[in-house]
PDB file of C-alpha atoms in Angstrom:
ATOM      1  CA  UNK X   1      16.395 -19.888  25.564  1.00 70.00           C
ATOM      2  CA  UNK X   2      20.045 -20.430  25.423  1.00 89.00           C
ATOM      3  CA  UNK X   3      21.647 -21.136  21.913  1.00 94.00           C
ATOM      4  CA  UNK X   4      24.420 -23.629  21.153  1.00 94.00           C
ATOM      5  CA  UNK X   5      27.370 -21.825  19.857  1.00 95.00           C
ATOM      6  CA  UNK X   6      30.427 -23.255  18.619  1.00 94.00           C
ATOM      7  CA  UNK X   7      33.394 -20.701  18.459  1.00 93.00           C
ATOM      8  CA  UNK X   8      37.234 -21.069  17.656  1.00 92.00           C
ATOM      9  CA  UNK X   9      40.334 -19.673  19.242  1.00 93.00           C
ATOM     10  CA  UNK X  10      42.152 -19.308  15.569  1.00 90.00           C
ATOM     11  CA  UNK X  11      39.276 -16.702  14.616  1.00 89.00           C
ATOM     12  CA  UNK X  12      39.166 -14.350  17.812  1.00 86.00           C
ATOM     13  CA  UNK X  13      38.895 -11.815  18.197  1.00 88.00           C
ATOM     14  CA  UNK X  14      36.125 -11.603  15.290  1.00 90.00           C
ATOM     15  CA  UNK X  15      32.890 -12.268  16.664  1.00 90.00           C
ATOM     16  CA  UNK X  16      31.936 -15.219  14.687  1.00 93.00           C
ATOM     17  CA  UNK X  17      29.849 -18.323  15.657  1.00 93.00           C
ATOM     18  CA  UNK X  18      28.511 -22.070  14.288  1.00 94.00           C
ATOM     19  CA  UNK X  19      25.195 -22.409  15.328  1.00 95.00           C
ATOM     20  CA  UNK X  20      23.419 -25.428  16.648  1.00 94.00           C
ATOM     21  CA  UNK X  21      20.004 -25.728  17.114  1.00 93.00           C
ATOM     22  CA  UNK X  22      19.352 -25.712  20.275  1.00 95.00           C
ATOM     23  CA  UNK X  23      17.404 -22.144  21.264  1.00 95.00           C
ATOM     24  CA  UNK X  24      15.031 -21.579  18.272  1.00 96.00           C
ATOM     25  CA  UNK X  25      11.723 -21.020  17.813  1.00 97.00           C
ATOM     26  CA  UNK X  26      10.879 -23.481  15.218  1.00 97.00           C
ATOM     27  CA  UNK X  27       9.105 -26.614  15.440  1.00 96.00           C
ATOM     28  CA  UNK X  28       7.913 -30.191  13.691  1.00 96.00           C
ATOM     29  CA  UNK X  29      11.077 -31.155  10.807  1.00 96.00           C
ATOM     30  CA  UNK X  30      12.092 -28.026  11.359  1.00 96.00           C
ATOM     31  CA  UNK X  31      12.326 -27.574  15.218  1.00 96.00           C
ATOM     32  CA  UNK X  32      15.219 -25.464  16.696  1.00 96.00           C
ATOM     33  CA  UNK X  33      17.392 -22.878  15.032  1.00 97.00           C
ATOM     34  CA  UNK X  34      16.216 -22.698  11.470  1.00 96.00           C
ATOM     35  CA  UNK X  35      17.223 -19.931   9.687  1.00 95.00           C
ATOM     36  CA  UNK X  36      16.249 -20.683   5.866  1.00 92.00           C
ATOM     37  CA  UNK X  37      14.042 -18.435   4.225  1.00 91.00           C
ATOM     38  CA  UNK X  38      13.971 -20.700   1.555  1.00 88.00           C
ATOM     39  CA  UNK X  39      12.999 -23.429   3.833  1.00 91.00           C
ATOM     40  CA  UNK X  40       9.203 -24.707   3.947  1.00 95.00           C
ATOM     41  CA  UNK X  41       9.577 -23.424   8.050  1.00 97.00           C
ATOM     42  CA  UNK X  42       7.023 -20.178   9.170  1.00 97.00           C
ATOM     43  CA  UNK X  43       8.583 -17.239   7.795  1.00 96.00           C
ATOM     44  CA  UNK X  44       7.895 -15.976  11.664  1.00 97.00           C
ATOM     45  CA  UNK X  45       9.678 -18.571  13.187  1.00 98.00           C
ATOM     46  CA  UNK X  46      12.673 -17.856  10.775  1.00 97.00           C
ATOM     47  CA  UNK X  47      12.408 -14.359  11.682  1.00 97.00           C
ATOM     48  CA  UNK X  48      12.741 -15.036  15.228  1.00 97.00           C
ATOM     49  CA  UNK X  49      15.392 -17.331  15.150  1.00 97.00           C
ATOM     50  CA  UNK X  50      17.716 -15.077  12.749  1.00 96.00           C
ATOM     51  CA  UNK X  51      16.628 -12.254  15.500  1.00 97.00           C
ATOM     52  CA  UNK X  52      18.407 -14.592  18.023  1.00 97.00           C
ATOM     53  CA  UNK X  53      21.284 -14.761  16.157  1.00 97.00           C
ATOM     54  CA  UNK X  54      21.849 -11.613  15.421  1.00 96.00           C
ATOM     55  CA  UNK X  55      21.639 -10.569  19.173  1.00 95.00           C
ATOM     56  CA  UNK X  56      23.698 -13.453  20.274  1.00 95.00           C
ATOM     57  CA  UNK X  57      26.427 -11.311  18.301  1.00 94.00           C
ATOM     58  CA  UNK X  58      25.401  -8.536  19.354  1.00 94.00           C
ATOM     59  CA  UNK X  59      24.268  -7.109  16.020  1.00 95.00           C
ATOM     60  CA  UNK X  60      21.143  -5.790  14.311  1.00 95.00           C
ATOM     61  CA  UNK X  61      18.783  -8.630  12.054  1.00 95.00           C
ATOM     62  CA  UNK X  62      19.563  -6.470   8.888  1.00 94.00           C
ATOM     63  CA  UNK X  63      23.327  -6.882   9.626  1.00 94.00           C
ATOM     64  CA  UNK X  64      23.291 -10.680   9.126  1.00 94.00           C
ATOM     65  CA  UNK X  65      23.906 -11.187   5.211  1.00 94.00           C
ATOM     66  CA  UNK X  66      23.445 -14.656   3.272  1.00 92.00           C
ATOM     67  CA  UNK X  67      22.920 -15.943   0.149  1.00 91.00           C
ATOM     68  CA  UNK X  68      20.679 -18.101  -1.612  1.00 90.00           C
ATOM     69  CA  UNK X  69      22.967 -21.219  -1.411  1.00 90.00           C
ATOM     70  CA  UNK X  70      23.242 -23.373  -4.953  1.00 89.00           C
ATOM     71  CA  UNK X  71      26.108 -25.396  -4.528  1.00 89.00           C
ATOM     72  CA  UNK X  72      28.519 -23.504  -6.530  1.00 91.00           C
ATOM     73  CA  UNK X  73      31.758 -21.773  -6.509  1.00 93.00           C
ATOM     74  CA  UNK X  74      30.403 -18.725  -6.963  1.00 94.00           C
ATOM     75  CA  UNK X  75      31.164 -15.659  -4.362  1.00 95.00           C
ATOM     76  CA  UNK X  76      29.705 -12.766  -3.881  1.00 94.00           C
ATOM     77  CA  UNK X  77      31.552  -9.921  -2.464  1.00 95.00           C
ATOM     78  CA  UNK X  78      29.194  -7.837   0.188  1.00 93.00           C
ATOM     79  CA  UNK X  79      29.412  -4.289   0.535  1.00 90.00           C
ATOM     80  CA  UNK X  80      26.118  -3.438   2.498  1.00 85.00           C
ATOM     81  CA  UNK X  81      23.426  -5.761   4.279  1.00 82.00           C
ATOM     82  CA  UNK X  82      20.952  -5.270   1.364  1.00 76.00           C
ATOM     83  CA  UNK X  83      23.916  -7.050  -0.685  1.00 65.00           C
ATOM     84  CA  UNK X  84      22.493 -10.390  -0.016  1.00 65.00           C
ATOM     85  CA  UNK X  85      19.988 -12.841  -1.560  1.00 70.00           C
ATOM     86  CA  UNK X  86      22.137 -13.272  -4.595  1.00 88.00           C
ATOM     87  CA  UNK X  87      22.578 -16.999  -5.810  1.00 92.00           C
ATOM     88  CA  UNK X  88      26.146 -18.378  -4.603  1.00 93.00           C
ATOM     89  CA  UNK X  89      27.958 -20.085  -2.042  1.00 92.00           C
ATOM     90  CA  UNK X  90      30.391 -17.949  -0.589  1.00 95.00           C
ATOM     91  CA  UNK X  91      30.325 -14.287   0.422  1.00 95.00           C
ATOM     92  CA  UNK X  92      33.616 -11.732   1.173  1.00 97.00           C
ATOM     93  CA  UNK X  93      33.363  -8.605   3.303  1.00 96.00           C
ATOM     94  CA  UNK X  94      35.829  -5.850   4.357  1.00 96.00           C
ATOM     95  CA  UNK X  95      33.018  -3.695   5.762  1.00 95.00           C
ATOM     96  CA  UNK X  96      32.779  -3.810   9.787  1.00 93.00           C
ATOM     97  CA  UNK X  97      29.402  -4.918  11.402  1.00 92.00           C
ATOM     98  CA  UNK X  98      28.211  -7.508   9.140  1.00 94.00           C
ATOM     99  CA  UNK X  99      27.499 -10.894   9.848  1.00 94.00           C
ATOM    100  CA  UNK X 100      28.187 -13.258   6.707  1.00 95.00           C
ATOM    101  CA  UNK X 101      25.971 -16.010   6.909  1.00 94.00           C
ATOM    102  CA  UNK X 102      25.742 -20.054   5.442  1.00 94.00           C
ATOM    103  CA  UNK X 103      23.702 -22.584   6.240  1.00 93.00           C
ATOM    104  CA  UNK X 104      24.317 -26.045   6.821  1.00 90.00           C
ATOM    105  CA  UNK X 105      22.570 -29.512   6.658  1.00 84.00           C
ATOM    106  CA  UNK X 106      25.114 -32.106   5.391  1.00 85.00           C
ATOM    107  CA  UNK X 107      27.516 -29.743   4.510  1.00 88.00           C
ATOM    108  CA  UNK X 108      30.044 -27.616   5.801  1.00 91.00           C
ATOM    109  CA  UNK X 109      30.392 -23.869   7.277  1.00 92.00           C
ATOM    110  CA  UNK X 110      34.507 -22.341   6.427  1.00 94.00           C
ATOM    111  CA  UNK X 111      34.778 -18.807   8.078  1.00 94.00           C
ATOM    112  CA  UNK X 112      38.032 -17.208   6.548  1.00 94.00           C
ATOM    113  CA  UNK X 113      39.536 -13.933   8.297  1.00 94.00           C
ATOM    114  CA  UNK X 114      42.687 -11.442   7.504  1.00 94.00           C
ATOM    115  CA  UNK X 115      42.958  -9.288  10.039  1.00 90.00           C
ATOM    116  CA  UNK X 116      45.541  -7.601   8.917  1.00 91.00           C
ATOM    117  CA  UNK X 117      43.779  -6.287   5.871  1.00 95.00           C
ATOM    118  CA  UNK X 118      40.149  -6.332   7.650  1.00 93.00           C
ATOM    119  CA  UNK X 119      38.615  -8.806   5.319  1.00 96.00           C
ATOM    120  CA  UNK X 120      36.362 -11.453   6.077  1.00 96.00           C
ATOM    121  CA  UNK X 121      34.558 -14.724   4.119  1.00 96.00           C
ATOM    122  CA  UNK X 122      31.814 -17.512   4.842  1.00 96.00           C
ATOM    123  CA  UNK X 123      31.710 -20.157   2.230  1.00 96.00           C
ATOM    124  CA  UNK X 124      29.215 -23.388   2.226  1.00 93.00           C
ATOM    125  CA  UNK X 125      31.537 -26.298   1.115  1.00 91.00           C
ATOM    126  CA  UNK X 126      29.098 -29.139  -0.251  1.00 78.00           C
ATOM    127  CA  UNK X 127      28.756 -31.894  -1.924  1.00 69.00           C
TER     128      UNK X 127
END
């Protein structure tokens, strides 16, 4: 199992990573690296895949952090992993060892990073 990551120079040395879907455990519409709760996919397979994730960063599942994704301009600012599930499209972080997390069909992924001030921001630009 070997997962298709896309990373970029400007962002290092943050772990970060856009994530095909080659690797995961799902199958049918869904097959490869589905990680949508809110998807119609087996909550299992959802599981498993998000637990590939995680470890390809080399963090714990509860440590990635999403949102439930409503095409807005709302953004959510995280402060622990049980900060997410809230209704937006962006989240902000300053606290080290949490994954912020979007998902993407026909839209697009933006990873933002200060370094200098330790601050850190996934948005899902659609539509």
């Amino acid at each position: 199992m070997t997962l298709d990551i896309i990373t970029s120079d400007a962002l290092a040395p943050l772990r970060h990573g856009f994530f095909a879907r080659a690797g995961g455990a799902s199958s049918g519409v869904f097959a490869g690296l589905n990680c949508g709760y809110g998807s119609s996919d087996q909550h299992e397979a959802v599981t498993i895949n998000r637990e590939r994730v995680a470890r390809a960063l080399d963090l714990d599942l509860p440590d990635l952090v999403g949102v439930y994704q409503v095409h807005s301009a709302d953004v959510i600012p995280v402060t622990r992993a049980e900060d997410g599930g809230a209704e937006a499209d962006a989240l902000v972080t300053d606290q080290p060892g949490l994954a912020l997390t979007v998902l993407t069909a026909d839209c697009q992924p933006v990873l933002l990073a200060d370094r200098q001030a330790g601050v850190i921001g996934a948005a899902h630009a659609g539509w």
